[in-house]
Amino acid sequence: METQRKSSGDDGGGERGLLHTWRGYSYSVTPERLLLPRPVLQVALGSRHGVLLVEGGQVYSFGELPWKQSQVPEPAKPTLESALSGQRVVVVAAGSFHSGAVTEDGGVHMWGDNGAGQCGLSGLSTVPNPTPVALLDSDRSPPQTVPVLEVSCGERHTLALSVQREVWAWGSGCQLGLSAAVFPVWKPQKVEHLAGRCVLQVACGASHSLALVRCPGPQDVQRPPVDKCNQCNQLLYTMTDKEDHVIISDGHYCPLGVELTEDEGRLEAPTPTPGLKTSPSETVLPSYTSTSFAKSAEPSTEPSDSQDSQKDGASVANGELPTSDPDASARSNGSGSAAAAIKNSPYPDEQAVKDYLKKLSDNTQAETKTAGGLHSLLPSAAALGSSAPTSALNNLVASCASAVGERVASTYEALSLKKMMTFYLPSTAARSGGGGSVGDNSTERVRQEDSVQAKKSSSTGDIREEEAEGLRRRLSLPGLLSQVSPRLLRKAGRPRMRAVALSPLGGSVPAAQEVLPSLQTEVWSWGHGEHGQLGHGDNVARLQPLCIKSLNNKEVVRVAAGAHHSLAVTAQSQVFSWGSNSSGQLGHMDSPSTVPRLAKLSEGIRVWDVSAGERHTLLLADGDCIQPIIYYSGQQVKEDQEEEDQAKEASRPEEAEEEQERTGGYTQQPVLLPFCMNLGYVSSVCAGGRRCVALSDRNVMGFIASLHELASAERKFYCRLCSIKSQIIRPLLELESLSSALGQVVLGLLQTLAGRFSLLCHLTGQHAASLTANLRRGREVKNLLILDLAGIFLDSYNDYCSAVGHFQVMGGFQALTKPSLDFFGKSPELIQKLSECSEENPVMADLLVALFYLPTRHLHEYGRLLLKLATCFEVSSSDYQKLQDSCSKFEALTLQLKRKRKEADYTFNFWKSFPGKMTDSLRKPHRRLICESSNKALTLQNAGRFSVNWFILFNDALVHAQFSTHHIFPLATLWVEPMPEEDTGLFGLKVITPEETFTLLASSATEKAKWLRSINQAVDQALSGSGQDVASAGSGQKLDPPISRTASYTFYKDGRLKEATYDGRWLNGKPNGRGVLKWPDGRIYTGAFKNGLEDGFGEFVAPNKTLSKNDHYQGHWKDGKMNGLGTYRYASGEVYDGSFQDGMRHGHGMLRSGKLNTSSPSVFIGQWLQDKKTGYGVFDDITKGEKFMGMWQDHQRQGTGVVVTQFGLYYEGAFKDNKMMGTGILLSEDDTTYEGEFSDDWTLSGKGVLTMANGDYLEGSFNGEWGSGLKVTGSYFKPHLFDTDKDKTRAVRLGRLCVCAEDKWQAVFEECWTQLGCDSPGRGDNPKAWENIAVALTTNLRHIQDSPEVLSRSHSRTLESLEVIPQHTGPITMERYHSIRLYLIKACDTPLHPLGRLLETLVAVYRMTYVGVGANRRLLPQAVNEIKSYLNRIFQIVRFLFPDLPEEGGLIPEPTTTSSSLQDGKDGGSSDAPLESPKPSRVVSSSALLLPVLLPRLYPPLFTLYALDKEREDDVYWECVLRLNKQPDLALLAFLGVQQKFWPVSIPTSLPAPGEKQQVMSTTKDACFASAVETLQQISTTFTPSDKLQVIQLTFEEITQEVQALLKQDFLWSMDDLFPVFLYVVLRARIRNLGSEVSLIEDLMDPCVQHGEHGIMFTTLKACYYQIQHEKIT
């Protein structure tokens, strides 16, 4: 199968692939050597001819070749098949009279006799030269050619194995396995019965075929089942009642071509077959079923495979688990169990069932012609694990039970439980439940895997005991209980068995599985069976492939077929043979053999290649030396007698055989061929017709010998491991007394050990098989899997050795002594032999230790042989390098495992020397002792005189033991440092653990150094988790373990952290860095730690027991408490977002209450003091629709404040104890005003004045709630219309009784100052402030980078530019001023900067105050003052950061030289930014610097207030605008009194032709001064007053330009001329809220601008606004 081997080059061709041929086995025979120009790679022999494949891919034929047209003169001489030249052939095959070859690209060529279609070419009786034959896959469209791996030829048929591992056949006879009606089959067809299975090899006998198939894994597709033979309609399961037990048999066979009719009344048991002894009292299976199984009888229950039926009981006997590895057999073993269930189920209509079955059989026509559904009798644990009754075979069991229940009970004592189970436990069809529980369920495999005694009859199963556990489960199903005797139940129900895996567990070495050859194989056979050559226990022919059950789990790796006999070689180098034995060719004397039996070879002979001829067999085996030896079994060929024989055989074959027997010319058992040693290193043997051939190599450079030695050693080692497994481990595990002798823990370790042993054994078997295949075909280094997969070998050995160590440390071998002595007797020769122990009278425990450590010795063997191979190559070659590297890996592991063993010994002896309760509690399987201080080498400093202190260092902990107590310090959290010796003269070591620090005193400097090194190495090992042994650090050149590390620890001392577990970074005994702290009550902190306490950013979750939800905090911590900014979500649904100090809410914060934060019923934002609302705050009570802005104390409104409601009420005044109490002013929406005393919310009480909207007022004493009837005693006044003085006194002045703007939000500003490192505003160190800014930026940035999605690209650019600190000292010039302005804009852009954070908070509180209910026009003055106060206070911070900035209104000296250029630059830039105010250069003001940053963010709420305040005026103005805008341009200009000379005559147009003018008609509208109008409209899109003034200025400039163009001369405006034109522009601009715009500019205008050019222009706009309102329209 492997591709063509390339020549090694250095062997000159004369040393490799030598061909020797001979006949018979007598001493006189000497093989002759066939000389060929190139090394021979492969030989195939037919009856009278042979085919050779030589290096380079050429093919030669020799012998008698009657199909060649020109008769070859010398028949023996090899002739080149020139038809194949130019093709590179990789495999050849020879049938009796035809040959085949496969080329590199997968093409098939056939030639020779074609009488039966065996060459696959129609219309020719012979094919003289190799001719291509195509395998067309007609399932695909268009049909595709299938590439082939190998072919095999019989007498009248040919089989091919495709690359997809499917079998194709052509020729004649039932041995094709095709359901063909007519022979010969000329065209290659797929053998459907094997489709979907992975076929590894095919072999053809004269009239039968064999296939080696990989057991299907769970991932293979499954097909619907059948329960009846498709041809003879018999049930596939029968029940036979023997004298002492009942057999459920599925050994059904189908006599070909004979249709048996089914008796209507009952189901016939099949006719007894010659191979099956059945008793006369054959019972008939009653059609009985127990109702409890009806459930499982639905057709769909079992998607199992019809072919699976052919797997033997052994298959489960070996318990292959579904997951044991990809190629494990996990197919359910019950073909057709579901259908069986149907047959037995109380189906309403018997006919319906038959129809259903018919349908099934039609669908799966090809598969269902199966000839037997042997349902395995040995259940696997995986199957038993499924709780639901899934197997339809249960019904059968149930029916058996009722049929023979009575007898069973009475004869139970006579039976062994094992036999009993044969009858009670069919294996379930569904191997469900296997996946999850591989660990324990794989147990079963252990005992069964290779029971050498082959089942004599395929119908009986030899049950193993571990099924008892499962039996108990199974028997408890309803429906079975009634028929089982209670005694049996009691006995079976005893949990005597444990689970242990003795076979590869699922996925153990997944990578390897694909590359390494599979050992889980089955052998399938079909064709003629008159000599028993099919191996099914009978002589019946089979039309379809059928699995030979007794070879399941024998690990067959190769099959061979002679004319009428068959051979199988197993991975354990045994040979099974069956079929015709007329000349002793089976290697044993049973004649003939219809089931596979072992060939008789003396012990220690390991066969690894076989070949079968007409009546003889060749075996290639390992003997005592490395050189392979050849055995011959079968007929002796005498040269002179040969022709005679042939003639006789042709006429009367029987006579020939008799004569042969008379002359005694055949072997009783395989005979060693004496001349085989002279042939060199034989790599393969071939037999065919009467001839034998061996291919051998000379040992060039020792390479061939080394390869053979490696393979031979591996085969020997595998056999040894298998013997240990089957003869020692399995029997021990099956002992009933085991669990009591070992105890639970040790038993678990033994099971793990057995499992690991099994894994190692399996890997070795796979490796041995791959090495054997390499010898047979490649003999190259690149095919050595041990080089590529070294990691898998090393890991398997390492794991195995750890398991042995764990078992040893726990005293397992001592505990195992008694059971072993009981089992193996007082003279344990078997163990002694297997463990290669040479002592006289050895102790059983030592024997067991030696036995279990035996595999580790093989590692050294690997190393030695790889090195030996390496020496055959040039040192510089890559092969040498590869071999050398692998060798050193194995040698290193050998040393390491030796050290591991020493440590395990040392530790075990320690436990033995110090028995006791304390040491028992410390004894753990993985724990190894490093050193201990029982020699008083180490004492505790300051210990009492009589105290005992004993220190034990393990590989995972340091134990400090005293009289009655001991404490364990895990090494991961242990720090040790030497104390300086100079001053004290003491040899001290300081040990730091998270909760204790103590000093150890060593007796000497060397002891101190030893302990220091040991502890440090152990700590280092524990941290790296390498699981390596401590000593491996060598001579201690290792550096100390890091003082900063990641580890997990649970605190035990009382205190805040009692029983909490910390997992994260540590520094010198204290949590430091990121980590997670979990308390047992469910509290969890995740975040940063510093010096053992939460410090930095972190999240905290605390469960709230009463609400059964969690409190959740996310934010900053300091010294273990919440400190700084954070968000706390309470379980109640409240959310606090703001500052903390010492774990309490302190500083500025916002609290939202209510279930959903989106529509939260109330929000408080303001100042907190030690968890209480204290200071200024805004409270929005959404349920009441009220908003309070004022002072608080201890959660209560106290001091002055303002309340507005959604109904337009407005109150300002005093509060006490959370109520309006004291003097206040109350206004309603319609301007009704009360000014006076209050006693409760909205409740008047005491003196006051009530003023109506029209100016009438009441003065007196009031009582009652507003809006629900007031009691009044007082006077009523109606002011005189002309009494202007009275008027003035009555107008209420608001804003006197509310909190002044400077007192608002002090906490927000204080926080900013604190961030800059100042205790109070302006008090602090400027450089320190800048340092704090840098720190804040970097830490915030780092925090954000953990979640990069938060960061936009522009944001990160801003951050980068902020990393540069601008020059902040020295005289301020214009350039410096600009750079400061830019810096502030960027700083305010990101909340990571203290200024940006301040701004963000201010915007939030401002919106909280003036949005929603707060949008009340009476709040406008306060809102404006608040902005001004912000400006002042921020400006104070800016001046602190840039100390040289002049104060408000100060001047910057403008450098005369650059002033003009700067101005130009300013104007030049105005096209980009026309909204810049022209000269903020001279005067420094807070509004110029900061309003551009602040106002855009506050604009919406502020402008809303302006709009509300100016609502009435704006409405009047807007009505006028709409009316006047109905006029055309010229009419409006005339109406406004614009002088005629300013009227535009024509306007530029872009429509007819650019540059032309269009006449202004009397109807023209919206055309005059259009550009000025457009410019003015931009006023609504700007935010700051300076920007709005800039717009007005540009509008004036536009008007001037247009007039100048009209008058064609320079022109100076007078106000009288200008005003009407400007008024026209304002009207046409149609600005909706012009009044608000005007007021906003007026309120927030930079004071320094008021008297300049801008001031005049603004006044003009304002005048226009008032003019429009009062415009009389005529």
PDB file of N, CA and C in Angstrom, residues 44 46 53 66 141 143 316 434 450 484 505 555 624 751-752 776 979 1105 1128 1137 1168 1183 1273 1349 1453 1459 1591:
ATOM      1  N   ALA A  44       4.861 -11.890  -6.606  1.00  0.00           N
ATOM      2  CA  ALA A  44       3.563 -12.546  -6.474  1.00  0.00           C
ATOM      3  C   ALA A  44       3.638 -13.838  -7.273  1.00  0.00           C
ATOM      4  N   GLY A  46       1.702 -17.283  -8.975  1.00  0.00           N
ATOM      5  CA  GLY A  46       0.480 -17.984  -9.362  1.00  0.00           C
ATOM      6  C   GLY A  46       0.749 -19.470  -9.325  1.00  0.00           C
ATOM      7  N   LEU A  53       8.105  -7.161  -9.091  1.00  0.00           N
ATOM      8  CA  LEU A  53       8.143  -5.696  -9.208  1.00  0.00           C
ATOM      9  C   LEU A  53       9.533  -5.265  -8.759  1.00  0.00           C
ATOM     10  N   PRO A  66       1.387 -19.209 -20.759  1.00  0.00           N
ATOM     11  CA  PRO A  66       0.736 -19.688 -21.983  1.00  0.00           C
ATOM     12  C   PRO A  66      -0.018 -18.586 -22.721  1.00  0.00           C
ATOM     13  N   SER A 141     -22.421  11.155 -10.729  1.00  0.00           N
ATOM     14  CA  SER A 141     -22.656  11.538 -12.122  1.00  0.00           C
ATOM     15  C   SER A 141     -21.827  12.775 -12.404  1.00  0.00           C
ATOM     16  N   PRO A 143     -20.030   9.346 -14.087  1.00  0.00           N
ATOM     17  CA  PRO A 143     -19.257   8.293 -13.398  1.00  0.00           C
ATOM     18  C   PRO A 143     -17.783   8.658 -13.348  1.00  0.00           C
ATOM     19  N   VAL A 316     -17.831  -7.792  21.946  1.00  0.00           N
ATOM     20  CA  VAL A 316     -18.092  -7.076  23.159  1.00  0.00           C
ATOM     21  C   VAL A 316     -17.381  -7.725  24.274  1.00  0.00           C
ATOM     22  N   GLY A 434     -22.178   5.527  26.141  1.00  0.00           N
ATOM     23  CA  GLY A 434     -20.746   5.250  26.247  1.00  0.00           C
ATOM     24  C   GLY A 434     -19.928   6.501  26.312  1.00  0.00           C
ATOM     25  N   ASP A 450      -8.057 -10.229  25.154  1.00  0.00           N
ATOM     26  CA  ASP A 450      -7.513 -11.239  24.255  1.00  0.00           C
ATOM     27  C   ASP A 450      -7.602 -12.606  24.878  1.00  0.00           C
ATOM     28  N   VAL A 484     -36.937 -14.186  37.065  1.00  0.00           N
ATOM     29  CA  VAL A 484     -35.602 -14.497  37.576  1.00  0.00           C
ATOM     30  C   VAL A 484     -35.713 -14.918  39.026  1.00  0.00           C
ATOM     31  N   LEU A 505      -8.447   4.352  25.972  1.00  0.00           N
ATOM     32  CA  LEU A 505      -9.649   5.131  26.206  1.00  0.00           C
ATOM     33  C   LEU A 505      -9.865   6.030  25.019  1.00  0.00           C
ATOM     34  N   GLU A 555      -6.829  -8.746  17.146  1.00  0.00           N
ATOM     35  CA  GLU A 555      -5.878  -7.767  16.606  1.00  0.00           C
ATOM     36  C   GLU A 555      -5.169  -8.297  15.363  1.00  0.00           C
ATOM     37  N   ASP A 624      15.555 -16.316  18.144  1.00  0.00           N
ATOM     38  CA  ASP A 624      16.344 -15.799  19.262  1.00  0.00           C
ATOM     39  C   ASP A 624      17.260 -14.680  18.798  1.00  0.00           C
ATOM     40  N   GLN A 751      -6.762   0.995  39.149  1.00  0.00           N
ATOM     41  CA  GLN A 751      -7.526   1.008  37.898  1.00  0.00           C
ATOM     42  C   GLN A 751      -6.932   2.014  36.908  1.00  0.00           C
ATOM     43  N   THR A 752      -6.565   3.189  37.414  1.00  0.00           N
ATOM     44  CA  THR A 752      -5.913   4.170  36.532  1.00  0.00           C
ATOM     45  C   THR A 752      -4.645   3.566  35.954  1.00  0.00           C
ATOM     46  N   ARG A 776       8.327  -4.865   5.629  1.00  0.00           N
ATOM     47  CA  ARG A 776       7.806  -5.610   4.504  1.00  0.00           C
ATOM     48  C   ARG A 776       7.883  -4.784   3.222  1.00  0.00           C
ATOM     49  N   MET A 979      18.214  34.777  55.787  1.00  0.00           N
ATOM     50  CA  MET A 979      18.510  35.914  56.681  1.00  0.00           C
ATOM     51  C   MET A 979      20.026  36.123  56.647  1.00  0.00           C
ATOM     52  N   LYS A1105     -29.552  38.796  50.480  1.00  0.00           N
ATOM     53  CA  LYS A1105     -30.323  37.600  50.849  1.00  0.00           C
ATOM     54  C   LYS A1105     -31.823  37.860  50.755  1.00  0.00           C
ATOM     55  N   TYR A1128     -22.720  51.844  41.636  1.00  0.00           N
ATOM     56  CA  TYR A1128     -23.209  50.802  42.541  1.00  0.00           C
ATOM     57  C   TYR A1128     -24.655  50.503  42.173  1.00  0.00           C
ATOM     58  N   ASP A1137     -24.301  56.436  40.934  1.00  0.00           N
ATOM     59  CA  ASP A1137     -23.206  56.643  40.001  1.00  0.00           C
ATOM     60  C   ASP A1137     -22.459  57.874  40.484  1.00  0.00           C
ATOM     61  N   TRP A1168     -22.947  64.351  48.315  1.00  0.00           N
ATOM     62  CA  TRP A1168     -23.148  63.372  49.385  1.00  0.00           C
ATOM     63  C   TRP A1168     -22.064  63.578  50.425  1.00  0.00           C
ATOM     64  N   THR A1183     -42.665  60.524  39.776  1.00  0.00           N
ATOM     65  CA  THR A1183     -44.044  60.110  40.071  1.00  0.00           C
ATOM     66  C   THR A1183     -44.898  61.329  40.424  1.00  0.00           C
ATOM     67  N   THR A1273     -57.580  86.030  55.954  1.00  0.00           N
ATOM     68  CA  THR A1273     -58.064  87.214  56.683  1.00  0.00           C
ATOM     69  C   THR A1273     -57.127  88.336  56.305  1.00  0.00           C
ATOM     70  N   GLU A1349     -13.153  48.322  22.288  1.00  0.00           N
ATOM     71  CA  GLU A1349     -14.314  48.764  21.494  1.00  0.00           C
ATOM     72  C   GLU A1349     -14.824  50.125  21.966  1.00  0.00           C
ATOM     73  N   PRO A1453      -0.148  91.420  25.721  1.00  0.00           N
ATOM     74  CA  PRO A1453       0.606  92.368  24.894  1.00  0.00           C
ATOM     75  C   PRO A1453       0.762  91.770  23.504  1.00  0.00           C
ATOM     76  N   SER A1459       1.662  91.220  14.430  1.00  0.00           N
ATOM     77  CA  SER A1459       0.212  91.360  14.602  1.00  0.00           C
ATOM     78  C   SER A1459      -0.508  91.266  13.270  1.00  0.00           C
ATOM     79  N   VAL A1591     -21.625  86.269  12.806  1.00  0.00           N
ATOM     80  CA  VAL A1591     -22.606  86.107  11.720  1.00  0.00           C
ATOM     81  C   VAL A1591     -23.223  87.461  11.371  1.00  0.00           C
TER      82      VAL A1591
END
